[in-house]
Coordinates of C-alpha atoms in Angstrom, one line a residue:
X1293 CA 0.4 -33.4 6.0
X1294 CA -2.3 -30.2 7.4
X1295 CA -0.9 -27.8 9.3
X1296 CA -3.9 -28.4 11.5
X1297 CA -6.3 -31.1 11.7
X1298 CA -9.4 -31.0 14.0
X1299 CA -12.5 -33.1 14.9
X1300 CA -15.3 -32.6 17.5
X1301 CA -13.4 -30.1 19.7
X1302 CA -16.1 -28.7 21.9
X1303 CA -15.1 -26.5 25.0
X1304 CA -17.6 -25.3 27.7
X1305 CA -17.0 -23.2 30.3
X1306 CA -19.7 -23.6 32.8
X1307 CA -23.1 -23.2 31.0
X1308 CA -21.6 -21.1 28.1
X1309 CA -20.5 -23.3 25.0
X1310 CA -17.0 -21.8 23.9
X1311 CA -16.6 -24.3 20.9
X1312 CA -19.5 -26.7 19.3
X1313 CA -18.1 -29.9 17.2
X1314 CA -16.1 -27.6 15.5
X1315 CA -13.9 -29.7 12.5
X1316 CA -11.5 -27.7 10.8
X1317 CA -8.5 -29.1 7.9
X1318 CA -5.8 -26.4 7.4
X1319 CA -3.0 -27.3 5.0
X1320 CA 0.5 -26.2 4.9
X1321 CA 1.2 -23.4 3.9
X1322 CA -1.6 -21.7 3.6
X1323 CA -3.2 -18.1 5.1
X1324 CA -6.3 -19.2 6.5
X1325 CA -8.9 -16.9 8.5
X1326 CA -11.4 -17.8 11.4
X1327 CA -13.5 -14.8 11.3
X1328 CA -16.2 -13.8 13.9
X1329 CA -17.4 -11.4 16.5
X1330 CA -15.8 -11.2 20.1
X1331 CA -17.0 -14.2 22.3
X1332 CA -17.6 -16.4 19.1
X1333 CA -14.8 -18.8 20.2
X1334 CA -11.6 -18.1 18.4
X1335 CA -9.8 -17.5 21.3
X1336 CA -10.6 -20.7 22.9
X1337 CA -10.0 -22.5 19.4
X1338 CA -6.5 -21.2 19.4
X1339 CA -5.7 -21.8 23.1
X1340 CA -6.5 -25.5 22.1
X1341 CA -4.7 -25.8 19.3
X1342 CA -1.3 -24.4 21.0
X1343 CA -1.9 -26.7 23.6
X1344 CA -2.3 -23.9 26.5
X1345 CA -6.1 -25.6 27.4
X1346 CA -7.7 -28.7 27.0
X1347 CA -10.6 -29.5 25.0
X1348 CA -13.6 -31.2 27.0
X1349 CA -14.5 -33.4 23.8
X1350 CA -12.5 -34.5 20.5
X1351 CA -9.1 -34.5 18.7
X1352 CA -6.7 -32.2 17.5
X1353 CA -3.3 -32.4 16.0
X1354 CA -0.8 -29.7 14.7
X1355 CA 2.0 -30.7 12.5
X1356 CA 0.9 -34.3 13.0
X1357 CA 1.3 -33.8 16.6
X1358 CA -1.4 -34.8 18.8
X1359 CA -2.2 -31.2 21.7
X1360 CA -2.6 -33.4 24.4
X1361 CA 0.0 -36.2 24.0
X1362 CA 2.7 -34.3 22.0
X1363 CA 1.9 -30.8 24.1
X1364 CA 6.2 -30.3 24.3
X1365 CA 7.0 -30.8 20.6
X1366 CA 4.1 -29.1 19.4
X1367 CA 5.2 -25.6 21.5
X1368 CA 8.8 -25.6 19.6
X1369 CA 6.8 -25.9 16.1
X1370 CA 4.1 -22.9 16.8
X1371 CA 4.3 -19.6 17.2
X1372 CA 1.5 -17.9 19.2
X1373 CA 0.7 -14.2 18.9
X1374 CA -2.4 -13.6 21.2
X1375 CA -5.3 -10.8 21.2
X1376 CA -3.7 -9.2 23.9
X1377 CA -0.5 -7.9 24.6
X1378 CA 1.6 -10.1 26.6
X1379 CA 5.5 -9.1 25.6
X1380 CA 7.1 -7.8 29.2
X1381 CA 6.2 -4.2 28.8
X1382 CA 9.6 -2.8 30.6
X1383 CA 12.0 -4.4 29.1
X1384 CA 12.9 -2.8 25.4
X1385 CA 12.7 -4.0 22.3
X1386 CA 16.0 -5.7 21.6
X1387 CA 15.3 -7.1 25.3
X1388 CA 12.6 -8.9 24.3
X1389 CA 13.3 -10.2 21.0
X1390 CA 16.7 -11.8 22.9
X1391 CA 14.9 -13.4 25.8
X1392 CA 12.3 -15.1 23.2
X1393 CA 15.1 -16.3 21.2
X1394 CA 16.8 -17.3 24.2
X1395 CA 13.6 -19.5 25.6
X1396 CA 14.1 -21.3 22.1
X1397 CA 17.4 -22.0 22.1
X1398 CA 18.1 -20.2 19.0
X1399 CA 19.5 -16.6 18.6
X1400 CA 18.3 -13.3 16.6
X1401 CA 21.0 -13.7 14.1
X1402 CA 20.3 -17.2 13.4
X1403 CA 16.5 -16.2 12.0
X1404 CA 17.6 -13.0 11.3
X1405 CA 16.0 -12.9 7.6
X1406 CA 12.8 -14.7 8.9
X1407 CA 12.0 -11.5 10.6
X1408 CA 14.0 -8.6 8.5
X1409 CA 11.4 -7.0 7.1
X1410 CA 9.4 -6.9 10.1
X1411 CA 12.2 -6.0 12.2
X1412 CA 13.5 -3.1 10.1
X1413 CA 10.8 -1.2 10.8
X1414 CA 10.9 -1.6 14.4
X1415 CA 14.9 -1.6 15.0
X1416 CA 15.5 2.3 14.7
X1417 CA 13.5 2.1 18.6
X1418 CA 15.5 -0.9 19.4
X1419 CA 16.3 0.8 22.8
X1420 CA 12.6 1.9 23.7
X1421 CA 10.4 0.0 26.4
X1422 CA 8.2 -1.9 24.7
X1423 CA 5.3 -0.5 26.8
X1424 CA 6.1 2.7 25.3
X1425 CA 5.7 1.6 22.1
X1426 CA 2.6 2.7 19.4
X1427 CA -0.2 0.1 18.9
X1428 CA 1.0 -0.7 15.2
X1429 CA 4.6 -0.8 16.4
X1430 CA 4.1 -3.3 19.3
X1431 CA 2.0 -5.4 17.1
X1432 CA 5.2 -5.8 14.6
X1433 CA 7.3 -6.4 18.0
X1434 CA 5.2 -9.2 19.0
X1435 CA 5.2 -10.8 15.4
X1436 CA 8.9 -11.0 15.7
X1437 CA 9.0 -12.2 18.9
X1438 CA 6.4 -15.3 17.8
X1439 CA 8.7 -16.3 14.9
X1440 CA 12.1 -16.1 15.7
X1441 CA 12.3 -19.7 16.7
X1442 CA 11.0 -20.3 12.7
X1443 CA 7.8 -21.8 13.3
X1444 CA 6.2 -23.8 11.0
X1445 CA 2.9 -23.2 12.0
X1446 CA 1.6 -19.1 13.2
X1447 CA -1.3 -19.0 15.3
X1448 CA -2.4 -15.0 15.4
X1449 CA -5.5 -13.9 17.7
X1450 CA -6.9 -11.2 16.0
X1451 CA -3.5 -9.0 15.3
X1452 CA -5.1 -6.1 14.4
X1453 CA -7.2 -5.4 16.5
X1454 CA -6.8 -1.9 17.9
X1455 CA -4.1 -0.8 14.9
X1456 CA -4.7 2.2 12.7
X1457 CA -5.6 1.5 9.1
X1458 CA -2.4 1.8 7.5
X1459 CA -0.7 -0.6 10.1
X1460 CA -3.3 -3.0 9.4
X1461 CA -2.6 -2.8 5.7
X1462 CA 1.4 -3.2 6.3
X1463 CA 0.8 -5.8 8.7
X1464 CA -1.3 -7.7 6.2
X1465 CA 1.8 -6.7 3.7
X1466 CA 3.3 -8.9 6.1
X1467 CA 2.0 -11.8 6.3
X1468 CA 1.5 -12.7 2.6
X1469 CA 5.4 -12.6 2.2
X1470 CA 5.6 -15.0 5.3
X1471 CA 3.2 -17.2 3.6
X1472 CA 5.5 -17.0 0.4
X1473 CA 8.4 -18.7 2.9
X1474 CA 5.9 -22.1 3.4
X1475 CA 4.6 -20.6 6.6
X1476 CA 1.1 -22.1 7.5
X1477 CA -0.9 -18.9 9.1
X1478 CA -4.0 -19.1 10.9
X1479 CA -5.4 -16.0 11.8
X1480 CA -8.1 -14.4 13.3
X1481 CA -10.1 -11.5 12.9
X1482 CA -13.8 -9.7 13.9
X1483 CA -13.3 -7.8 10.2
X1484 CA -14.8 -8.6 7.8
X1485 CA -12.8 -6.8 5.3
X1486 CA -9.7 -9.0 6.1
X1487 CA -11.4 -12.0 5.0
X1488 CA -10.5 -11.1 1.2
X1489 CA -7.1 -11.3 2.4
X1490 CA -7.3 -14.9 3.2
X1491 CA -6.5 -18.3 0.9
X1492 CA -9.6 -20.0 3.1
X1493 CA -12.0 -19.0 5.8
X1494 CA -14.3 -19.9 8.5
X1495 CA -17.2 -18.1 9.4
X1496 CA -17.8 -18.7 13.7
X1497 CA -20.7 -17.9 15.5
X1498 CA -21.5 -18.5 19.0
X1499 CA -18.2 -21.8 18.8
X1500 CA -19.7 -23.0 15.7
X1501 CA -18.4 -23.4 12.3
X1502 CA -21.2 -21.1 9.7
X1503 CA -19.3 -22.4 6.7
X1504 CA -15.6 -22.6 5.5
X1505 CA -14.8 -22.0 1.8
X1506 CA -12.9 -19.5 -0.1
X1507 CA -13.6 -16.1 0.5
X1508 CA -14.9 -16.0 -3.6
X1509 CA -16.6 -19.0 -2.4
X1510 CA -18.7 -17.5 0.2
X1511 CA -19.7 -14.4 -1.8
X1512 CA -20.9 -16.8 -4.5
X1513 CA -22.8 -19.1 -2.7
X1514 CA -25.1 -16.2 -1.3
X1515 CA -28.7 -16.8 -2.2
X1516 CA -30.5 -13.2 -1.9
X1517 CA -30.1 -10.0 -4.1
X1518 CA -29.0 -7.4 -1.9
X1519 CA -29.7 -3.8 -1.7
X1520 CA -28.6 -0.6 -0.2
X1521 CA -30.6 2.1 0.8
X1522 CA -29.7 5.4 2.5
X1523 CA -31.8 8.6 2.9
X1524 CA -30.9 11.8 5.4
X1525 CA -32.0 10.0 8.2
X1526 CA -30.8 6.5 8.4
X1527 CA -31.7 5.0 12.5
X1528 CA -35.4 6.1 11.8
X1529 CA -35.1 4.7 7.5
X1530 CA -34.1 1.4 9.2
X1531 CA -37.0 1.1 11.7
X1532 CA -39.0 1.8 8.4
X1533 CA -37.7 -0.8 6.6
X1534 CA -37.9 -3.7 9.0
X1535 CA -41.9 -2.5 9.2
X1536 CA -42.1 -2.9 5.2
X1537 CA -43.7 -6.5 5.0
X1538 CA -41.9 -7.5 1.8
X1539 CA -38.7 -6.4 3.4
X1540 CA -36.4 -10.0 4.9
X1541 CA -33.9 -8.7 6.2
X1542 CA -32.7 -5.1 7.3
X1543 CA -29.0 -4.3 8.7
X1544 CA -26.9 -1.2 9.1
X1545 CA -23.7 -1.7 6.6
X1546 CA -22.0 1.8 7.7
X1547 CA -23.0 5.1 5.2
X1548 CA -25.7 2.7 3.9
X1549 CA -28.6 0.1 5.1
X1550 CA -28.2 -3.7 3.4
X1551 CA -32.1 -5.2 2.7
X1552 CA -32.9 -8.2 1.3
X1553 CA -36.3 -8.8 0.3
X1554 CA -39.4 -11.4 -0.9
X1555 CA -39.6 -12.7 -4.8
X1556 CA -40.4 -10.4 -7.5
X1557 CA -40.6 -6.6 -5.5
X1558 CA -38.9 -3.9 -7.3
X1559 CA -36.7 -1.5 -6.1
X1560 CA -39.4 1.3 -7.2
X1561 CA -41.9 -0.2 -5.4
X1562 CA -39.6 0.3 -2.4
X1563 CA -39.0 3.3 -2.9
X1564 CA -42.4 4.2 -3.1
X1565 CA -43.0 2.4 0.1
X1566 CA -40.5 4.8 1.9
X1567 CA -41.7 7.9 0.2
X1568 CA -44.9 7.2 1.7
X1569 CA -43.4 6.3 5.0
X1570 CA -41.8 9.9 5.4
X1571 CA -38.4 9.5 3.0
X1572 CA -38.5 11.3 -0.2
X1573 CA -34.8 11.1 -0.6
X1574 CA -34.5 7.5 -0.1
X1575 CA -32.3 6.2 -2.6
X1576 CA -32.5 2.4 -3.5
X1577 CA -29.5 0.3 -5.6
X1578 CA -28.7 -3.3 -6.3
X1579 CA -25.1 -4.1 -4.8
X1580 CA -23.0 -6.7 -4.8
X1581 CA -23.0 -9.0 -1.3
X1582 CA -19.7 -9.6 0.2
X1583 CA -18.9 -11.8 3.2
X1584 CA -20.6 -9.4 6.0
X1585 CA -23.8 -10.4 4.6
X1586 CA -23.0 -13.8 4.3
X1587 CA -21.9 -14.1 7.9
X1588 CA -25.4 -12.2 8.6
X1589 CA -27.2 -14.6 6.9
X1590 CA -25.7 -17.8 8.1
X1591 CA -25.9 -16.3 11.6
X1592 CA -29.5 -15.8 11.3
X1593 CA -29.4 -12.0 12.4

């Protein structure tokens, strides 16, 4: 049985098209990433798949639970940690990890070691309001709070969104060993460095599926030879570059600029090119693409 089984879900909200025949077969137990920019629909996926909004076309079912006709079993099998926020931000930490429990019928003790090493780190501010807690630290509040009923099925809207880098990396940490107790996780993310991280991902733009694959999968299946280039000044270098006629594409990939380019031209002649365009010190290499440039591609930025 999938985790999560999908066919034709389209959403629309007025003129804008949240979600576009978007098909999707999770199965269980597996990490699996949905990975796009804001507005590119994993939000509204999400909200339809934990039965908190309708679709406006095609099926769904979680657990082998059909969202609109098994809405009430589905909501004791899920849990649901959303982009925002949303734990009651005066109550303290113990406060809200009891009242979640409590909602569920269950208790803290009872799921006690589903959440330990999440909750250890978290339990020395026990007492503290949870609206006083740090970014990282609220994150790991509301990841106990979304499994203490033991959910066989976690639903996280881009969790790290807002954390600092090492609270991402423990958070990740995190996940793999709740994925080593047959937890299916669907998570997702606008970085593109957490896609490695997954078993499987999708690429969304704009509410439709890009491509879904392997991470590995993706990387490999990437037609073009990429480059990077860099020189002292980089805006002006890639203005230049998008006016060299051999040049296909031209993107800012942080420190360095990522070009692809037409059949058979050299990275001298490039260089040459941009030497003659007003950047001695432009330096050219060939890189390996990862799944930024995929998702580039596929978009058709």
């Amino acid at each position: 049985m999938n985790a999560v089984s999908a066919h034709g879900l389209e959403k629309a909200y007025g003129k804008v098209h949240a979600l576009r025949e978007v098909d999707l077969e999770i199965p269980d137990g597996q990490l699996f990433g949905i990975i796009g920019p804001d507005g590119a629909g994993k939000t509204t996926l999400f909200r339809i798949l934990t039965t908190l909004i309708l679709a406006d076309r095609g099926t769904a079912e979680v657990v082998g639970l059909d969202v609109v006709r098994d809405y009430k079993p589905i909501r004791t099998k899920v849990g649901y940690m959303p982009g925002r926020f949303s734990l009651y931000q005066d109550l303290t930490v113990e406060e809200n990890l009891s009242f979640f429990a409590t909602v569920f019928h269950t208790t803290i003790q009872k799921n006690y070691d589903l959440i330990k090493d999440i909750y250890v780190q978290i339990e020395p501010f026990k007492d503290r309001r949870a609206g006083a807690l740090s970014g990282g630290m609220k994150q790991k509040l509301a990841l106990c709070c979304a499994l203490i009923h033991k959910p066989e099925v976690l639903f996280l809207d881009e969790p790290t969104t807002g954390v600092d880098p090492v609270s991402r990396k423990e958070f990740w940490e995190m996940l793999g060993r709740l994925k080593a107790q047959g937890i299916a996780i669907i998570v997702s993310t606008p970085y593109m460095d957490e896609a490695s991280l997954c078993d499987r991902i999708a690429l969304i733009d704009q509410g439709k599926f890009l491509t879904i694959d392997t991470p590995q999968g993706i990387i490999d299946a990437y037609p073009e030879t990429i480059w990077a280039v860099e020189a002292a000044q980089m805006p002006p270098l890639l203005t230049a570059l998008r006016k060299i006629p051999e040049i296909k594409t031209a993107f800012a990939f942080g420190d360095v600029h990522h070009v692809t380019v037409q059949p058979n031209y050299q990275p001298q002649a490039l260089q040459r090119a941009l030497v003659e365009a007003g950047f001695p010190d432009a330096q050219v290499s060939v890189i390996k693409s990862n799944i930024e440039d995929a998702y580039m591609l596929l978009a058709g930025k």
